[in-house]
Amino acid sequence: MKALTQPTWISIAVLAAGTAACATAQAEYRCATPGLLTYGEVRACELARRETPHALIHYINRTKGTYGLYVNDYVSDADVERWEVARQKAQPASPNVTIASPGTKSGAKSD
């Protein structure tokens, strides 16, 4: 087996550094720089400010081929907290549950 030469090691190191840089670039919150956004990104930021994430998810899925957007790029921690509060408000109070007595059967007629 032939040992790798120095230029090969340098190429591998550069490739690894480039991959790491690309992975961290995807994790940025894009709505923080409104002047640098495209139309699709501006629309995604507007939808992220709504009460629920449904419109944002639908928009990103619908325009995936055109803009190549990712939900996590447009959602801040504040958005997630606001959506969670809205979801909890929308849930009804604990349902009323009627528990049958041990001696009765469901559907039995009483005389």
Steps between C-alpha positions, in 0.01 A plus 500: 500500500635838403522778761311823434713791388502840667286673232235229550490566875469873436211439259322284756547766770366777273201286406423427866527870594273597209240245601502624859459862384201410281331310781524796739382748236166318472421560866468879477181691575435680172224735613755700701629667180188621316688715249689202358204267442346385175124519441457136604694555821303815587175306456632218720587752774149648480343156534727414794352794695149350488332319786562150366776343288258339254510777236882517513537124462250493214675788321846344534378161380313658208796710384772246576605466137503875436665650808656206686399635843525318834256556789773521764662797324192716562387393847641658816461379857241775555295366209502151647394629843218710346376199301506282811296754699246529217476121476435469874230770486332322210477169686170453681494450872524143620203308360215383719529126536216291635608179667249216500417324825657155533161321489361662184554406140507740212175493305306302766134602545378574845159369608 
